[in-house]
Amino acid sequence: MTISSSLNAGVAALKANANRLATISDNIANSSTYGYIRVETDFHSMVTSGQGGSYSAGGVRTTSQRMIDQRGPLVTTSNSTDLAVRGRGMLPVRPSSQIGNSSNEMLLTTTGSFRTNEEGYLVTESGLVLLGWPAAPDGTIPPVSRDTPAALEPIQLSVNQLSGSPTTEMKLRMNLPATATNAGAPGDVQPLSVEYFDNLGKSESVDIQLIPTVPATGSSNEWTMVLRDSASGGAVIGEYTLTFTDNRTAGGTLASVTPVSGGAYDPATGSVMVNVAGGPMEVNIGLIGDADGITQLSDTFAPVSITRDGSAVGTMTSVQVDERGYVYAFYDTGVSRRMYQIPLADVPNPNGLTALDSQTYAPSRESGTFFLWNAGEGPTGDLVSFAREESTTDVATELTSLIQTQRAYSSSATVIQTVDEMLQETTNLKR
């Protein structure tokens, strides 16, 4: 009957407002929780069709949804591995209890304060380890599948760990004096020593002698380059005859490189391969006819730019993450190495993710399948280090909703009390 439906509607209203009160209390309780996403409760009317001029109350029901597509403001911190996502996308993490097993579980979070634990893993206080793709020794990220977490590994960085890398390539950029190849020149040898690091991180050197060819008349524009390896007791590892052009358009650039010993000259790369004690090494001297290489101009010997890869053994002093998600280790020798890349996961419907403890989320049927993007590419934003994301709770709004909920709950209780009095009057009719 109509009175009974009114009672049921009042009970449904009490339950609905109790649900809303629960979400409001949760939001207020987590107003200072980093990365917390507020929950909204929506009311939906339940309509029962009336017949014969009577109306039956249907009541109300509620649905709650965590607004994950809303993001909180970012605040600055002093820790380089405090991370937050600026824009769309989420960080991949995994419970630290699963480190070392074969699990491929991947959870998602919008922010985290990561610190290295005793084993060097980047872990939050709540036990979430950060995941990333490990870099190759040269710092590149190998191709990986973007629709599965199988290639992701817990990021492990051992601060205070010794590390170094051998030199495999060097680039020589210098100017040789053109006057040294003129007839009557003294034929002075131009020495040059280039440091490199062997397979054990020890400092060695490639000692280079540049010997001009002095003709009886005119100019030869020719030099002999002899390379010796200190790690091999000063043995000659390569000897090359360098000839320079003197024409108007390309004067002073390399015209030809003829090997006497050592590896052949590659005209496509401008490099020769020599063998030091630790293995092969590529020495780049420049392309034929290119001014960005070894040149012969004027009367001055000038090493313009001498570069090489590799580094001495050093101790890791700090870790930083850039906006593209690349994790770099910095050493006290002044060099840095790219160690990992942190991708950002995105799903078609972020609000459909399943909420778990510690501000983490798991993909679900409602969210759709995830895809791992490079930070700053596709729909995703970029990574911000030295930053945390604050809660999306606005306390003033929640307190206003709390007052509204309290009034609605009291009114619903009044409806139940009124129905009870009306039923009591009906009962009294028997007397």
Short mmCIF file of C-alpha atoms in Angstrom, two decimals:
data_model
loop_
_atom_site.label_atom_id
_atom_site.label_comp_id
_atom_site.label_asym_id
_atom_site.label_seq_id
_atom_site.Cartn_x
_atom_site.Cartn_y
_atom_site.Cartn_z
CA MET A 1 0.00 0.00 0.00
CA THR A 2 1.01 3.65 -0.30
CA ILE A 3 1.90 4.08 3.39
CA SER A 4 4.15 1.00 3.30
CA SER A 5 5.92 2.30 0.19
CA SER A 6 6.54 5.57 2.01
CA LEU A 7 8.17 3.65 4.83
CA ASN A 8 10.36 1.71 2.40
CA ALA A 9 11.35 4.94 0.62
CA GLY A 10 12.36 6.48 3.95
CA VAL A 11 14.48 3.45 4.83
CA ALA A 12 16.11 3.58 1.37
CA ALA A 13 16.84 7.27 1.91
CA LEU A 14 18.53 6.55 5.23
CA LYS A 15 20.70 3.92 3.60
CA ALA A 16 21.54 6.19 0.64
CA ASN A 17 22.56 9.09 2.86
CA ALA A 18 24.59 6.72 5.05
CA ASN A 19 26.48 5.65 1.92
CA ARG A 20 27.10 9.26 1.01
CA LEU A 21 28.27 9.98 4.55
CA ALA A 22 30.75 7.09 4.26
CA THR A 23 32.33 8.50 1.10
CA ILE A 24 32.45 12.02 2.58
CA SER A 25 34.17 10.74 5.71
CA ASP A 26 36.65 8.78 3.59
CA ASN A 27 37.41 11.87 1.50
CA ILE A 28 37.91 14.08 4.56
CA ALA A 29 40.05 11.44 6.31
CA ASN A 30 42.35 11.33 3.26
CA SER A 31 42.46 15.05 2.58
CA SER A 32 46.20 15.00 3.41
CA THR A 33 46.98 11.67 1.75
CA TYR A 34 49.28 12.08 -1.26
CA GLY A 35 47.76 10.65 -4.41
CA TYR A 36 44.30 10.09 -2.91
CA ILE A 37 41.46 10.36 -5.45
CA ARG A 38 38.12 11.47 -3.99
CA VAL A 39 34.96 9.39 -4.30
CA GLU A 40 31.62 10.79 -5.43
CA THR A 41 28.23 9.32 -4.50
CA ASP A 42 25.35 9.86 -6.92
CA PHE A 43 21.65 9.38 -6.09
CA HIS A 44 19.27 7.68 -8.53
CA SER A 45 15.49 7.62 -8.12
CA MET A 46 13.60 4.34 -8.24
CA VAL A 47 10.16 4.79 -9.83
CA THR A 48 7.24 2.37 -9.35
CA SER A 49 4.35 2.96 -11.75
CA GLY A 50 1.09 3.87 -10.03
CA GLN A 51 -2.36 2.59 -11.01
CA GLY A 52 -5.90 3.76 -10.28
CA GLY A 53 -4.86 7.21 -9.20
CA SER A 54 -2.58 5.95 -6.38
CA TYR A 55 1.15 6.59 -6.14
CA SER A 56 3.69 4.15 -4.75
CA ALA A 57 7.05 5.52 -3.60
CA GLY A 58 9.95 3.79 -5.26
CA GLY A 59 12.76 5.18 -3.15
CA VAL A 60 16.37 5.93 -4.01
CA ARG A 61 19.61 4.09 -4.58
CA THR A 62 23.23 5.24 -4.81
CA THR A 63 26.31 4.53 -6.87
CA SER A 64 29.83 5.54 -5.84
CA GLN A 65 32.67 6.26 -8.25
CA ARG A 66 36.28 7.23 -7.69
CA MET A 67 37.10 10.16 -9.99
CA ILE A 68 40.51 8.91 -11.13
CA ASP A 69 40.56 11.17 -14.20
CA GLN A 70 40.75 14.15 -11.82
CA ARG A 71 44.24 14.96 -10.61
CA GLY A 72 45.41 16.86 -7.57
CA PRO A 73 47.91 19.73 -7.47
CA LEU A 74 51.64 18.98 -7.39
CA VAL A 75 53.85 20.06 -4.52
CA THR A 76 57.63 20.31 -4.49
CA THR A 77 59.78 18.00 -2.36
CA SER A 78 63.51 17.60 -1.73
CA ASN A 79 63.83 13.98 -2.90
CA SER A 80 64.80 13.36 -6.53
CA THR A 81 62.86 10.09 -6.63
CA ASP A 82 59.60 11.61 -5.43
CA LEU A 83 57.60 11.24 -8.63
CA ALA A 84 54.27 12.54 -9.91
CA VAL A 85 52.53 12.42 -13.27
CA ARG A 86 51.66 15.78 -14.79
CA GLY A 87 48.67 14.99 -16.96
CA ARG A 88 47.27 11.66 -18.03
CA GLY A 89 48.96 8.34 -17.31
CA MET A 90 50.00 6.35 -14.24
CA LEU A 91 53.20 4.87 -12.84
CA PRO A 92 53.64 1.06 -12.93
CA VAL A 93 54.38 -0.47 -9.52
CA ARG A 94 54.34 -3.87 -7.88
CA PRO A 95 54.21 -5.04 -4.24
CA SER A 96 57.76 -5.42 -2.96
CA SER A 97 56.80 -8.82 -1.56
CA GLN A 98 56.78 -10.10 -5.15
CA ILE A 99 60.39 -9.11 -5.90
CA GLY A 100 62.34 -12.16 -6.97
CA ASN A 101 59.41 -14.32 -8.04
CA SER A 102 57.98 -14.88 -11.50
CA SER A 103 54.88 -12.72 -11.01
CA ASN A 104 54.03 -10.20 -13.71
CA GLU A 105 51.46 -8.35 -11.58
CA MET A 106 51.36 -4.64 -12.32
CA LEU A 107 49.51 -2.04 -10.28
CA LEU A 108 49.15 1.63 -11.13
CA THR A 109 49.57 4.79 -9.09
CA THR A 110 49.70 8.50 -9.82
CA THR A 111 52.48 9.45 -7.42
CA GLY A 112 54.97 7.94 -5.00
CA SER A 113 57.87 8.75 -2.71
CA PHE A 114 60.45 6.17 -3.71
CA ARG A 115 63.61 5.46 -1.73
CA THR A 116 66.29 2.82 -2.17
CA ASN A 117 65.95 -0.01 0.32
CA GLU A 118 68.76 -2.21 1.62
CA GLU A 119 68.86 -4.08 -1.69
CA GLY A 120 68.82 -0.94 -3.84
CA TYR A 121 65.21 -1.21 -5.04
CA LEU A 122 63.17 1.98 -5.34
CA VAL A 123 60.35 1.31 -2.87
CA THR A 124 57.70 3.41 -1.11
CA GLU A 125 57.00 3.27 2.61
CA SER A 126 53.85 1.27 1.81
CA GLY A 127 55.92 -1.41 0.05
CA LEU A 128 55.44 -0.57 -3.64
CA VAL A 129 58.45 -1.05 -5.90
CA LEU A 130 58.76 1.08 -9.03
CA LEU A 131 58.91 -0.75 -12.38
CA GLY A 132 60.80 0.15 -15.54
CA TRP A 133 62.50 -1.18 -18.64
CA PRO A 134 66.24 -1.79 -18.13
CA ALA A 135 68.59 0.02 -20.49
CA ALA A 136 71.28 -1.67 -22.56
CA PRO A 137 74.94 -0.98 -21.68
CA ASP A 138 74.99 1.86 -24.23
CA GLY A 139 71.94 3.49 -22.61
CA THR A 140 69.39 2.57 -25.26
CA ILE A 141 66.06 0.92 -24.43
CA PRO A 142 65.54 -2.32 -26.40
CA PRO A 143 62.21 -2.80 -28.22
CA VAL A 144 59.58 -4.14 -25.82
CA SER A 145 55.90 -5.11 -25.93
CA ARG A 146 53.73 -2.21 -24.82
CA ASP A 147 50.56 -4.16 -24.00
CA THR A 148 52.08 -6.44 -21.37
CA PRO A 149 54.15 -5.86 -18.20
CA ALA A 150 56.38 -8.87 -18.96
CA ALA A 151 59.43 -6.73 -19.83
CA LEU A 152 59.09 -4.48 -16.78
CA GLU A 153 61.55 -5.05 -13.96
CA PRO A 154 61.79 -3.66 -10.42
CA ILE A 155 64.18 -0.69 -10.59
CA GLN A 156 67.31 -1.50 -8.62
CA LEU A 157 70.03 1.09 -8.08
CA SER A 158 72.85 0.40 -5.68
CA VAL A 159 73.96 3.78 -4.37
CA ASN A 160 77.68 3.79 -3.45
CA GLN A 161 78.26 0.99 -5.96
CA LEU A 162 81.46 1.17 -8.00
CA SER A 163 80.95 1.32 -11.75
CA GLY A 164 82.94 2.10 -14.87
CA SER A 165 82.86 1.38 -18.58
CA PRO A 166 85.68 0.72 -21.09
CA THR A 167 86.45 3.07 -23.95
CA THR A 168 85.47 1.70 -27.35
CA GLU A 169 85.43 4.86 -29.43
CA MET A 170 87.32 8.13 -29.64
CA LYS A 171 87.00 11.11 -31.96
CA LEU A 172 89.96 13.24 -33.01
CA ARG A 173 89.42 16.80 -34.21
CA MET A 174 92.61 18.82 -34.72
CA ASN A 175 94.39 21.14 -37.09
CA LEU A 176 97.85 20.36 -38.42
CA PRO A 177 100.14 23.21 -39.55
CA ALA A 178 100.27 23.40 -43.35
CA THR A 179 103.67 25.08 -43.16
CA ALA A 180 105.18 21.90 -41.65
CA THR A 181 104.91 20.09 -45.02
CA ASN A 182 106.67 22.81 -47.01
CA ALA A 183 110.17 22.29 -48.38
CA GLY A 184 112.79 23.36 -45.86
CA ALA A 185 110.51 22.87 -42.82
CA PRO A 186 112.21 21.39 -39.72
CA GLY A 187 109.94 18.29 -39.76
CA ASP A 188 108.93 18.58 -36.12
CA VAL A 189 106.78 15.72 -34.85
CA GLN A 190 103.47 16.78 -33.26
CA PRO A 191 102.72 14.57 -30.23
CA LEU A 192 99.27 13.95 -28.77
CA SER A 193 98.16 11.63 -25.96
CA VAL A 194 94.53 10.60 -25.53
CA GLU A 195 93.43 8.93 -22.30
CA TYR A 196 91.15 5.92 -22.41
CA PHE A 197 89.83 3.39 -19.87
CA ASP A 198 90.48 -0.33 -20.15
CA ASN A 199 88.13 -3.18 -19.29
CA LEU A 200 89.02 -2.90 -15.58
CA GLY A 201 88.49 0.86 -15.44
CA LYS A 202 92.22 1.65 -15.38
CA SER A 203 93.50 4.74 -17.14
CA GLU A 204 95.60 4.06 -20.25
CA SER A 205 96.47 6.19 -23.27
CA VAL A 206 96.74 6.11 -27.02
CA ASP A 207 99.92 8.06 -27.84
CA ILE A 208 99.76 9.64 -31.27
CA GLN A 209 102.69 10.95 -33.32
CA LEU A 210 101.95 13.15 -36.32
CA ILE A 211 105.01 13.23 -38.58
CA PRO A 212 105.06 15.68 -41.52
CA THR A 213 106.51 14.66 -44.88
CA VAL A 214 108.98 17.38 -45.90
CA PRO A 215 109.62 17.41 -49.66
CA ALA A 216 112.70 18.68 -51.48
CA THR A 217 110.60 21.29 -53.25
CA GLY A 218 107.02 22.60 -52.92
CA SER A 219 104.55 21.20 -50.43
CA SER A 220 103.68 17.55 -49.81
CA ASN A 221 100.46 18.13 -47.75
CA GLU A 222 101.14 14.71 -46.27
CA TRP A 223 101.45 13.43 -42.72
CA THR A 224 102.10 10.04 -41.12
CA MET A 225 99.95 9.29 -38.08
CA VAL A 226 101.36 6.63 -35.75
CA LEU A 227 99.24 5.32 -32.85
CA ARG A 228 100.78 3.50 -29.86
CA ASP A 229 99.03 1.80 -26.94
CA SER A 230 100.43 2.36 -23.45
CA ALA A 231 98.70 -0.81 -22.20
CA SER A 232 100.65 -2.82 -24.81
CA GLY A 233 104.01 -1.42 -23.78
CA GLY A 234 103.94 1.35 -26.38
CA ALA A 235 103.47 -1.04 -29.31
CA VAL A 236 102.29 0.47 -32.59
CA ILE A 237 98.62 -0.35 -33.11
CA GLY A 238 98.13 1.64 -36.30
CA GLU A 239 99.99 3.74 -38.85
CA TYR A 240 98.30 5.83 -41.54
CA THR A 241 99.33 8.24 -44.25
CA LEU A 242 97.10 11.32 -44.31
CA THR A 243 96.99 13.45 -47.44
CA PHE A 244 95.26 16.83 -47.51
CA THR A 245 93.85 18.74 -50.46
CA ASP A 246 94.90 22.28 -51.35
CA ASN A 247 92.17 23.16 -53.83
CA ARG A 248 90.08 26.30 -53.47
CA THR A 249 86.79 24.69 -52.46
CA ALA A 250 87.99 22.15 -49.88
CA GLY A 251 91.46 23.32 -49.02
CA GLY A 252 92.85 21.82 -45.83
CA THR A 253 90.50 18.84 -45.64
CA LEU A 254 91.41 15.17 -45.91
CA ALA A 255 91.99 13.96 -49.47
CA SER A 256 92.95 10.36 -48.69
CA VAL A 257 93.82 8.02 -45.81
CA THR A 258 96.17 5.13 -46.59
CA PRO A 259 96.76 2.45 -43.93
CA VAL A 260 100.30 1.22 -43.41
CA SER A 261 99.29 -0.96 -40.47
CA GLY A 262 96.13 -1.29 -38.40
CA GLY A 263 92.56 -1.47 -39.62
CA ALA A 264 91.33 -0.03 -42.91
CA TYR A 265 89.87 3.45 -43.16
CA ASP A 266 86.08 3.49 -43.61
CA PRO A 267 85.15 6.44 -45.88
CA ALA A 268 81.49 6.11 -44.89
CA THR A 269 82.14 6.79 -41.19
CA GLY A 270 85.54 8.46 -41.25
CA SER A 271 86.91 5.91 -38.78
CA VAL A 272 89.71 3.38 -38.49
CA MET A 273 89.70 0.33 -36.22
CA VAL A 274 92.74 -0.39 -34.05
CA ASN A 275 93.31 -3.04 -31.39
CA VAL A 276 94.38 -1.89 -27.95
CA ALA A 277 95.21 -4.38 -25.20
CA GLY A 278 91.57 -4.70 -24.15
CA GLY A 279 90.06 -5.14 -27.60
CA PRO A 280 89.07 -3.18 -30.71
CA MET A 281 88.68 0.58 -30.61
CA GLU A 282 87.18 2.88 -33.22
CA VAL A 283 89.17 6.07 -33.92
CA ASN A 284 87.24 8.67 -35.90
CA ILE A 285 89.41 11.16 -37.80
CA GLY A 286 86.73 12.65 -40.08
CA LEU A 287 85.31 12.16 -43.57
CA ILE A 288 87.13 12.87 -46.81
CA GLY A 289 86.56 16.51 -47.80
CA ASP A 290 84.80 17.34 -44.53
CA ALA A 291 86.02 20.33 -42.52
CA ASP A 292 84.68 18.69 -39.35
CA GLY A 293 87.65 16.35 -39.01
CA ILE A 294 91.43 16.50 -39.02
CA THR A 295 92.44 19.52 -41.10
CA GLN A 296 95.70 21.08 -42.32
CA LEU A 297 95.53 24.85 -42.26
CA SER A 298 97.84 27.77 -41.48
CA ASP A 299 100.87 27.28 -39.22
CA THR A 300 99.38 26.15 -35.90
CA PHE A 301 98.97 22.72 -34.38
CA ALA A 302 95.68 22.84 -32.46
CA PRO A 303 93.80 19.90 -30.96
CA VAL A 304 90.28 21.31 -31.34
CA SER A 305 88.17 18.54 -29.82
CA ILE A 306 89.25 15.18 -28.43
CA THR A 307 86.36 13.06 -27.14
CA ARG A 308 85.91 9.43 -26.17
CA ASP A 309 83.35 7.23 -24.51
CA GLY A 310 83.85 5.11 -21.42
CA SER A 311 84.48 6.27 -17.89
CA ALA A 312 86.75 5.68 -14.95
CA VAL A 313 85.55 3.64 -11.99
CA GLY A 314 83.39 5.85 -9.83
CA THR A 315 80.90 5.69 -6.98
CA MET A 316 77.24 6.35 -7.61
CA THR A 317 76.25 9.46 -5.71
CA SER A 318 72.69 10.24 -6.81
CA VAL A 319 69.76 9.17 -8.95
CA GLN A 320 67.51 11.42 -11.02
CA VAL A 321 64.50 10.90 -13.28
CA ASP A 322 63.82 13.22 -16.21
CA GLU A 323 60.48 14.22 -17.73
CA ARG A 324 60.67 11.39 -20.29
CA GLY A 325 60.91 8.79 -17.54
CA TYR A 326 64.61 8.01 -18.02
CA VAL A 327 66.40 7.05 -14.80
CA TYR A 328 69.99 8.30 -14.60
CA ALA A 329 72.71 7.33 -12.16
CA PHE A 330 75.33 10.02 -11.42
CA TYR A 331 78.86 9.17 -10.32
CA ASP A 332 81.55 11.11 -8.49
CA THR A 333 83.67 11.03 -11.64
CA GLY A 334 81.23 13.47 -13.25
CA VAL A 335 79.67 10.98 -15.65
CA SER A 336 76.09 9.73 -15.75
CA ARG A 337 74.51 6.55 -17.08
CA ARG A 338 70.99 5.88 -18.25
CA MET A 339 69.78 2.87 -16.28
CA TYR A 340 66.01 2.46 -16.85
CA GLN A 341 63.00 3.99 -18.52
CA ILE A 342 59.75 4.35 -16.59
CA PRO A 343 56.72 4.11 -18.89
CA LEU A 344 53.30 5.61 -18.20
CA ALA A 345 50.29 3.31 -18.40
CA ASP A 346 47.03 4.57 -19.85
CA VAL A 347 43.58 2.99 -20.14
CA PRO A 348 40.51 4.12 -22.12
CA ASN A 349 38.41 4.66 -18.96
CA PRO A 350 40.54 5.59 -15.93
CA ASN A 351 37.45 5.83 -13.70
CA GLY A 352 36.82 2.14 -14.36
CA LEU A 353 40.04 1.05 -12.65
CA THR A 354 39.70 -1.06 -9.54
CA ALA A 355 40.85 0.87 -6.46
CA LEU A 356 43.17 -0.97 -4.05
CA ASP A 357 45.16 -0.06 -0.94
CA SER A 358 47.88 2.60 -0.85
CA GLN A 359 46.43 4.66 -3.72
CA THR A 360 46.99 1.88 -6.24
CA TYR A 361 44.70 0.70 -9.02
CA ALA A 362 44.35 -2.39 -11.16
CA PRO A 363 43.00 -2.64 -14.72
CA SER A 364 39.51 -4.07 -15.00
CA ARG A 365 36.91 -4.89 -17.62
CA GLU A 366 35.34 -1.45 -17.13
CA SER A 367 38.67 0.40 -17.54
CA GLY A 368 39.71 -1.38 -20.73
CA THR A 369 43.13 -2.75 -21.55
CA PHE A 370 46.23 -0.72 -20.73
CA PHE A 371 49.05 0.46 -22.99
CA LEU A 372 52.53 1.48 -21.88
CA TRP A 373 53.56 4.82 -23.39
CA ASN A 374 56.79 6.75 -23.27
CA ALA A 375 56.19 9.68 -20.93
CA GLY A 376 55.21 12.76 -22.91
CA GLU A 377 54.06 10.80 -25.95
CA GLY A 378 50.58 9.88 -27.12
CA PRO A 379 47.85 10.85 -24.64
CA THR A 380 50.13 10.78 -21.59
CA GLY A 381 51.69 13.66 -19.73
CA ASP A 382 55.24 13.81 -18.44
CA LEU A 383 56.97 12.77 -15.26
CA VAL A 384 57.90 15.30 -12.60
CA SER A 385 60.62 14.47 -10.09
CA PHE A 386 61.05 16.28 -6.76
CA ALA A 387 57.23 16.38 -6.63
CA ARG A 388 54.21 14.65 -5.10
CA GLU A 389 50.55 14.82 -6.07
CA GLU A 390 48.24 16.02 -3.33
CA SER A 391 44.80 14.65 -2.53
CA THR A 392 41.96 15.76 -4.80
CA THR A 393 39.74 16.30 -1.74
CA ASP A 394 38.48 19.84 -1.21
CA VAL A 395 37.63 19.98 2.49
CA ALA A 396 35.25 22.97 2.14
CA THR A 397 33.20 21.16 -0.49
CA GLU A 398 33.11 17.97 1.58
CA LEU A 399 31.95 19.83 4.71
CA THR A 400 29.16 21.47 2.71
CA SER A 401 28.10 18.06 1.42
CA LEU A 402 28.28 16.78 5.00
CA ILE A 403 25.73 19.39 6.15
CA GLN A 404 23.44 18.54 3.24
CA THR A 405 23.70 14.84 4.00
CA GLN A 406 22.95 15.38 7.67
CA ARG A 407 19.80 17.38 6.87
CA ALA A 408 18.65 14.82 4.32
CA TYR A 409 19.22 11.98 6.79
CA SER A 410 17.22 13.80 9.49
CA SER A 411 14.41 14.48 7.06
CA SER A 412 14.29 10.83 6.01
CA ALA A 413 14.10 9.81 9.66
CA THR A 414 11.18 12.23 10.07
CA VAL A 415 9.39 10.51 7.18
CA ILE A 416 9.76 7.15 8.94
CA GLN A 417 8.53 8.65 12.20
CA THR A 418 5.51 10.16 10.44
CA VAL A 419 4.65 6.86 8.74
CA ASP A 420 4.91 5.14 12.12
CA GLU A 421 2.42 7.63 13.63
CA MET A 422 0.02 7.14 10.70
CA LEU A 423 0.19 3.36 11.08
CA GLN A 424 -0.44 3.79 14.78
CA GLU A 425 -3.58 5.81 13.99
CA THR A 426 -4.72 3.03 11.65
CA THR A 427 -4.19 0.49 14.40
CA ASN A 428 -6.26 2.60 16.81
CA LEU A 429 -9.30 2.35 14.49
CA LYS A 430 -9.94 -1.20 15.79
CA ARG A 431 -10.63 0.06 19.26
#
